[in-house]
PDB file of C-alpha atoms in Angstrom:
ATOM      1  CA  MET F 137     -21.710-107.766 116.254  1.00  0.00           C
ATOM      2  CA  GLU F 138     -19.239-110.248 115.000  1.00  0.00           C
ATOM      3  CA  ILE F 139     -21.482-111.497 112.180  1.00  0.00           C
ATOM      4  CA  LEU F 140     -22.026-108.006 110.899  1.00  0.00           C
ATOM      5  CA  GLY F 141     -18.320-107.441 110.852  1.00  0.00           C
ATOM      6  CA  THR F 142     -17.547-110.530 108.798  1.00  0.00           C
ATOM      7  CA  SER F 143     -20.304-110.042 106.268  1.00  0.00           C
ATOM      8  CA  ASP F 144     -19.276-106.434 105.873  1.00  0.00           C
ATOM      9  CA  HIS F 145     -15.713-107.536 105.370  1.00  0.00           C
ATOM     10  CA  GLN F 146     -16.692-110.098 102.752  1.00  0.00           C
ATOM     11  CA  HIS F 147     -18.817-107.648 100.869  1.00  0.00           C
ATOM     12  CA  HIS F 148     -16.060-105.103 100.930  1.00  0.00           C
ATOM     13  CA  HIS F 149     -13.462-107.618  99.803  1.00  0.00           C
ATOM     14  CA  HIS F 150     -15.612-108.788  96.888  1.00  0.00           C
ATOM     15  CA  HIS F 151     -16.201-105.263  95.679  1.00  0.00           C
ATOM     16  CA  HIS F 152     -12.501-104.477  95.914  1.00  0.00           C
ATOM     17  CA  HIS F 153     -11.623-107.598  93.976  1.00  0.00           C
ATOM     18  CA  MET F 154     -13.890-106.650  91.102  1.00  0.00           C
ATOM     19  CA  SER F 155     -12.570-103.158  90.798  1.00  0.00           C
ATOM     20  CA  SER F 156      -8.978-104.391  90.845  1.00  0.00           C
ATOM     21  CA  THR F 157      -9.547-106.772  87.942  1.00  0.00           C
ATOM     22  CA  SER F 158     -11.081-104.091  85.810  1.00  0.00           C
ATOM     23  CA  GLU F 159      -8.140-101.805  86.622  1.00  0.00           C
ATOM     24  CA  THR F 160      -5.494-104.322  85.717  1.00  0.00           C
ATOM     25  CA  LYS F 161      -6.679-104.955  82.185  1.00  0.00           C
ATOM     26  CA  PRO F 162      -5.783-101.567  80.689  1.00  0.00           C
ATOM     27  CA  ASN F 163      -2.454-101.672  82.533  1.00  0.00           C
ATOM     28  CA  ILE F 164      -1.461-104.914  80.892  1.00  0.00           C
ATOM     29  CA  LEU F 165      -2.201-103.450  77.523  1.00  0.00           C
ATOM     30  CA  SER F 166      -0.234-100.304  78.083  1.00  0.00           C
ATOM     31  CA  ASN F 167       2.685-102.241  79.542  1.00  0.00           C
ATOM     32  CA  THR F 168       3.087-104.412  76.496  1.00  0.00           C
ATOM     33  CA  SER F 169       2.816-101.591  74.014  1.00  0.00           C
ATOM     34  CA  THR F 170       5.418 -99.295  75.539  1.00  0.00           C
ATOM     35  CA  PRO F 171       8.615-101.383  75.746  1.00  0.00           C
ATOM     36  CA  THR F 172       8.483-102.389  72.089  1.00  0.00           C
ATOM     37  CA  SER F 173       9.466 -99.025  70.652  1.00  0.00           C
ATOM     38  CA  PRO F 174      12.490 -98.008  72.795  1.00  0.00           C
ATOM     39  CA  SER F 175      14.162-101.435  72.855  1.00  0.00           C
ATOM     40  CA  PRO F 176      15.631-101.707  69.319  1.00  0.00           C
ATOM     41  CA  PRO F 177      17.882 -98.582  69.290  1.00  0.00           C
ATOM     42  CA  PRO F 178      19.968 -99.423  72.395  1.00  0.00           C
ATOM     43  CA  SER F 179      20.670-102.950  71.176  1.00  0.00           C
ATOM     44  CA  SER F 180      21.914-101.782  67.782  1.00  0.00           C
ATOM     45  CA  THR F 181      24.290 -99.033  68.974  1.00  0.00           C
ATOM     46  CA  PRO F 182      26.746-100.798  71.315  1.00  0.00           C
ATOM     47  CA  THR F 183      27.551-103.548  68.829  1.00  0.00           C
ATOM     48  CA  SER F 184      29.510-101.233  66.543  1.00  0.00           C
ATOM     49  CA  SER F 185      31.598 -99.415  69.164  1.00  0.00           C
ATOM     50  CA  ALA F 186      31.908-102.030  71.902  1.00  0.00           C
ATOM     51  CA  PRO F 187      34.594-104.430  70.616  1.00  0.00           C
ATOM     52  CA  THR F 188      37.284-101.818  69.967  1.00  0.00           C
ATOM     53  CA  SER F 189      36.585 -99.601  72.946  1.00  0.00           C
ATOM     54  CA  SER F 190      36.334-102.480  75.402  1.00  0.00           C
ATOM     55  CA  ARG F 191      39.747-103.757  74.352  1.00  0.00           C
ATOM     56  CA  TYR F 192      41.178-100.290  74.816  1.00  0.00           C
ATOM     57  CA  GLU F 193      39.345 -99.923  78.140  1.00  0.00           C
ATOM     58  CA  ASN F 194      40.676-103.270  79.391  1.00  0.00           C
ATOM     59  CA  GLN F 195      44.194-102.357  78.374  1.00  0.00           C
ATOM     60  CA  LYS F 196      43.837 -98.954  80.030  1.00  0.00           C
ATOM     61  CA  ARG F 197      42.582-100.548  83.245  1.00  0.00           C
ATOM     62  CA  ARG F 198      45.491-102.983  83.175  1.00  0.00           C
ATOM     63  CA  ASP F 199      48.016-100.179  82.638  1.00  0.00           C
ATOM     64  CA  TRP F 200      46.455 -98.139  85.415  1.00  0.00           C
ATOM     65  CA  ASN F 201      46.671-101.118  87.784  1.00  0.00           C
ATOM     66  CA  THR F 202      50.309-101.669  86.818  1.00  0.00           C
ATOM     67  CA  PHE F 203      51.077 -98.046  87.582  1.00  0.00           C
ATOM     68  CA  GLY F 204      49.151 -98.280  90.866  1.00  0.00           C
ATOM     69  CA  GLN F 205      51.198-101.342  91.785  1.00  0.00           C
ATOM     70  CA  TYR F 206      54.379 -99.446  90.926  1.00  0.00           C
ATOM     71  CA  LEU F 207      53.351 -96.573  93.233  1.00  0.00           C
ATOM     72  CA  LYS F 208      52.557 -99.066  95.990  1.00  0.00           C
ATOM     73  CA  ASN F 209      55.942-100.783  95.682  1.00  0.00           C
ATOM     74  CA  HIS F 210      57.781 -97.481  95.452  1.00  0.00           C
ATOM     75  CA  ARG F 211      60.217 -96.741  98.269  1.00  0.00           C
ATOM     76  CA  PRO F 212      59.086 -94.564  99.934  1.00  0.00           C
ATOM     77  CA  PRO F 213      55.485 -95.355  98.905  1.00  0.00           C
ATOM     78  CA  LEU F 214      54.013 -92.760  96.579  1.00  0.00           C
ATOM     79  CA  SER F 215      50.480 -91.446  96.489  1.00  0.00           C
ATOM     80  CA  LEU F 216      48.989 -90.530  93.135  1.00  0.00           C
ATOM     81  CA  ALA F 217      48.568 -86.940  94.315  1.00  0.00           C
ATOM     82  CA  ARG F 218      52.326 -86.612  94.879  1.00  0.00           C
ATOM     83  CA  CYS F 219      53.216 -88.316  91.628  1.00  0.00           C
ATOM     84  CA  SER F 220      55.168 -86.081  89.257  1.00  0.00           C
ATOM     85  CA  SER F 221      56.502 -86.420  85.728  1.00  0.00           C
ATOM     86  CA  ALA F 222      59.813 -87.567  87.252  1.00  0.00           C
ATOM     87  CA  HIS F 223      58.029 -90.576  88.707  1.00  0.00           C
ATOM     88  CA  VAL F 224      56.362 -91.274  85.376  1.00  0.00           C
ATOM     89  CA  LEU F 225      59.803 -91.326  83.716  1.00  0.00           C
ATOM     90  CA  GLU F 226      61.052 -93.616  86.470  1.00  0.00           C
ATOM     91  CA  PHE F 227      58.096 -95.910  85.747  1.00  0.00           C
ATOM     92  CA  LEU F 228      58.877 -95.958  82.007  1.00  0.00           C
ATOM     93  CA  ARG F 229      62.515 -96.857  82.694  1.00  0.00           C
ATOM     94  CA  TYR F 230      61.384 -99.540  85.112  1.00  0.00           C
ATOM     95  CA  LEU F 231      59.238-101.064  82.349  1.00  0.00           C
ATOM     96  CA  ASP F 232      62.289-101.401  80.097  1.00  0.00           C
ATOM     97  CA  GLN F 233      63.291-104.577  81.909  1.00  0.00           C
ATOM     98  CA  PHE F 234      60.169-106.222  80.473  1.00  0.00           C
ATOM     99  CA  GLY F 235      60.789-104.905  76.958  1.00  0.00           C
ATOM    100  CA  LYS F 236      61.246-107.100  73.892  1.00  0.00           C
ATOM    101  CA  THR F 237      62.757-104.594  71.488  1.00  0.00           C
ATOM    102  CA  LYS F 238      66.504-104.824  70.988  1.00  0.00           C
ATOM    103  CA  VAL F 239      68.090-101.406  71.024  1.00  0.00           C
ATOM    104  CA  HIS F 240      71.722-101.481  69.885  1.00  0.00           C
ATOM    105  CA  THR F 241      74.318 -99.440  71.686  1.00  0.00           C
ATOM    106  CA  GLN F 242      76.635 -97.247  69.615  1.00  0.00           C
ATOM    107  CA  MET F 243      79.488 -99.666  70.281  1.00  0.00           C
ATOM    108  CA  CYS F 244      77.546-102.524  68.700  1.00  0.00           C
ATOM    109  CA  PRO F 245      78.506-103.453  65.124  1.00  0.00           C
ATOM    110  CA  PHE F 246      74.783-103.732  64.326  1.00  0.00           C
ATOM    111  CA  PHE F 247      73.997-100.192  65.473  1.00  0.00           C
ATOM    112  CA  GLY F 248      71.658 -98.793  62.836  1.00  0.00           C
ATOM    113  CA  HIS F 249      70.923-102.192  61.255  1.00  0.00           C
ATOM    114  CA  PRO F 250      67.193-102.918  60.932  1.00  0.00           C
ATOM    115  CA  ASN F 251      67.845-106.683  60.590  1.00  0.00           C
ATOM    116  CA  PRO F 252      71.037-107.708  62.385  1.00  0.00           C
ATOM    117  CA  PRO F 253      72.431-110.975  60.988  1.00  0.00           C
ATOM    118  CA  SER F 254      73.284-112.454  64.392  1.00  0.00           C
ATOM    119  CA  PRO F 255      72.415-111.982  68.053  1.00  0.00           C
ATOM    120  CA  CYS F 256      74.230-109.401  70.139  1.00  0.00           C
ATOM    121  CA  PRO F 257      74.337-108.545  73.848  1.00  0.00           C
ATOM    122  CA  CYS F 258      72.539-105.217  73.464  1.00  0.00           C
ATOM    123  CA  PRO F 259      69.722-104.533  75.924  1.00  0.00           C
ATOM    124  CA  LEU F 260      66.041-105.122  75.292  1.00  0.00           C
ATOM    125  CA  ARG F 261      63.811-102.122  75.802  1.00  0.00           C
ATOM    126  CA  GLN F 262      60.178-101.166  75.573  1.00  0.00           C
ATOM    127  CA  ALA F 263      59.526-100.073  72.003  1.00  0.00           C
ATOM    128  CA  TRP F 264      58.808 -96.382  71.560  1.00  0.00           C
ATOM    129  CA  GLY F 265      55.384 -97.122  70.076  1.00  0.00           C
ATOM    130  CA  SER F 266      54.336 -99.135  73.143  1.00  0.00           C
ATOM    131  CA  LEU F 267      55.475 -96.424  75.544  1.00  0.00           C
ATOM    132  CA  ASP F 268      53.751 -93.758  73.493  1.00  0.00           C
ATOM    133  CA  ALA F 269      50.448 -95.690  73.535  1.00  0.00           C
ATOM    134  CA  LEU F 270      50.877 -96.523  77.223  1.00  0.00           C
ATOM    135  CA  ILE F 271      51.306 -92.864  78.173  1.00  0.00           C
ATOM    136  CA  GLY F 272      48.222 -91.978  76.136  1.00  0.00           C
ATOM    137  CA  ARG F 273      46.132 -94.529  78.031  1.00  0.00           C
ATOM    138  CA  LEU F 274      47.503 -93.551  81.434  1.00  0.00           C
ATOM    139  CA  ARG F 275      46.922 -89.877  80.703  1.00  0.00           C
ATOM    140  CA  ALA F 276      43.254 -90.647  79.974  1.00  0.00           C
ATOM    141  CA  ALA F 277      42.952 -92.930  83.016  1.00  0.00           C
ATOM    142  CA  PHE F 278      44.426 -90.278  85.322  1.00  0.00           C
ATOM    143  CA  GLU F 279      41.672 -87.813  84.383  1.00  0.00           C
ATOM    144  CA  GLU F 280      38.991 -90.509  84.577  1.00  0.00           C
ATOM    145  CA  HIS F 281      40.060 -91.167  88.165  1.00  0.00           C
ATOM    146  CA  GLY F 282      39.430 -87.556  89.092  1.00  0.00           C
ATOM    147  CA  GLY F 283      42.810 -86.031  88.276  1.00  0.00           C
ATOM    148  CA  LYS F 284      42.940 -82.484  86.946  1.00  0.00           C
ATOM    149  CA  PRO F 285      44.177 -82.177  83.343  1.00  0.00           C
ATOM    150  CA  GLU F 286      46.639 -79.400  84.260  1.00  0.00           C
ATOM    151  CA  ALA F 287      48.089 -81.577  87.037  1.00  0.00           C
ATOM    152  CA  ASN F 288      48.363 -84.678  84.847  1.00  0.00           C
ATOM    153  CA  PRO F 289      51.912 -86.049  85.260  1.00  0.00           C
ATOM    154  CA  PHE F 290      51.510 -88.197  82.125  1.00  0.00           C
ATOM    155  CA  GLY F 291      50.912 -85.134  79.974  1.00  0.00           C
ATOM    156  CA  ALA F 292      53.940 -83.272  81.311  1.00  0.00           C
ATOM    157  CA  ARG F 293      56.478 -81.734  78.961  1.00  0.00           C
ATOM    158  CA  ALA F 294      59.282 -83.848  80.453  1.00  0.00           C
ATOM    159  CA  VAL F 295      57.384 -87.018  79.511  1.00  0.00           C
ATOM    160  CA  ARG F 296      56.808 -85.805  75.952  1.00  0.00           C
ATOM    161  CA  LEU F 297      60.487 -84.927  75.601  1.00  0.00           C
ATOM    162  CA  TYR F 298      61.515 -88.298  76.985  1.00  0.00           C
ATOM    163  CA  LEU F 299      59.296 -90.106  74.474  1.00  0.00           C
ATOM    164  CA  ARG F 300      60.729 -88.040  71.646  1.00  0.00           C
ATOM    165  CA  GLU F 301      64.239 -88.891  72.794  1.00  0.00           C
ATOM    166  CA  VAL F 302      63.376 -92.596  72.967  1.00  0.00           C
ATOM    167  CA  ARG F 303      61.894 -92.452  69.488  1.00  0.00           C
ATOM    168  CA  GLU F 304      64.945 -90.777  68.001  1.00  0.00           C
ATOM    169  CA  SER F 305      67.460 -93.022  69.743  1.00  0.00           C
ATOM    170  CA  GLN F 306      65.577 -96.201  68.830  1.00  0.00           C
ATOM    171  CA  ALA F 307      65.202 -95.055  65.243  1.00  0.00           C
ATOM    172  CA  LYS F 308      68.981 -94.522  65.010  1.00  0.00           C
ATOM    173  CA  ALA F 309      69.912 -97.685  66.883  1.00  0.00           C
ATOM    174  CA  ARG F 310      67.549 -99.918  64.946  1.00  0.00           C
ATOM    175  CA  GLY F 311      68.060 -98.263  61.586  1.00  0.00           C
ATOM    176  CA  ILE F 312      64.362 -97.550  61.142  1.00  0.00           C
ATOM    177  CA  SER F 313      62.650 -94.237  60.751  1.00  0.00           C
ATOM    178  CA  TYR F 314      59.587 -93.377  62.773  1.00  0.00           C
ATOM    179  CA  GLU F 315      59.778 -89.819  61.503  1.00  0.00           C
ATOM    180  CA  LYS F 316      58.557 -90.322  57.939  1.00  0.00           C
ATOM    181  CA  LYS F 317      55.786 -92.704  58.879  1.00  0.00           C
ATOM    182  CA  LYS F 318      54.408 -90.780  61.826  1.00  0.00           C
ATOM    183  CA  ARG F 319      55.136 -87.092  61.614  1.00  0.00           C
ATOM    184  CA  LYS F 320      56.671 -85.634  58.509  1.00  0.00           C
ATOM    185  CA  ARG F 321      54.757 -86.946  55.546  1.00  0.00           C
ATOM    186  CA  PRO F 322      51.160 -85.680  55.971  1.00  0.00           C
ATOM    187  CA  PRO F 323      52.028 -81.976  56.520  1.00  0.00           C
ATOM    188  CA  GLN F 324      54.459 -82.011  53.569  1.00  0.00           C
ATOM    189  CA  GLN F 325      52.083 -83.699  51.168  1.00  0.00           C
ATOM    190  CA  ALA F 326      49.278 -81.218  51.628  1.00  0.00           C
ATOM    191  CA  PRO F 327      51.233 -78.075  50.595  1.00  0.00           C
ATOM    192  CA  THR F 328      52.930 -79.788  47.611  1.00  0.00           C
ATOM    193  CA  THR F 329      49.650 -80.994  46.103  1.00  0.00           C
ATOM    194  CA  THR F 330      47.962 -77.627  46.541  1.00  0.00           C
ATOM    195  CA  THR F 331      50.879 -75.664  45.088  1.00  0.00           C
ATOM    196  CA  LEU F 332      51.367 -78.058  42.182  1.00  0.00           C
ATOM    197  CA  ALA F 333      47.786 -78.190  40.985  1.00  0.00           C
ATOM    198  CA  PRO F 334      47.296 -74.459  40.214  1.00  0.00           C
ATOM    199  CA  ALA F 335      50.783 -74.266  38.633  1.00  0.00           C
ATOM    200  CA  ALA F 336      50.068 -77.215  36.340  1.00  0.00           C
ATOM    201  CA  GLY F 337      46.681 -75.843  35.264  1.00  0.00           C
ATOM    202  CA  PRO F 338      47.626 -72.667  33.296  1.00  0.00           C
ATOM    203  CA  THR F 339      50.719 -74.218  31.568  1.00  0.00           C
TER     204      THR F 339
END
């Protein structure tokens, strides 16, 4: 009884072994042929976009963590859900203590001077451009973390008005104009070129 069992087992095993080898051969072939075609496209695409976006992503993550830390240290502690534009403005003012941009007060003799000849006791602030970029990143991060766009405290009107105020006051205090560079020129240029060209043609 036992002998029959073993010989049967051996025979069975041998047969199985043969069939498995014949099955594996075509598999090996098909395995090698398939990965070759899809692999080149993925490797070529991230190289172009990765460096810039990853820097932006890292910065955004850092800003989001800073804001999270600010909420945690807030007295009383604040949850993101209860965060309003007023808290965002509070956060921006809190950041001023780490600023490196000198903003002259109206009493300062260098008020409106782009390059003051000597140091003065005026406060250092966060530059408008940094705050503007920061709010842009935080606004994106808020929605990425599941926030609703219409409830986004970083996109609130009060925040936009505050940034505009900062821009105007810093432009005056530092004697530089953000207006021409950022806002005014492109819309003005377009109409003047279009109106001039037809007028010049007939005459």
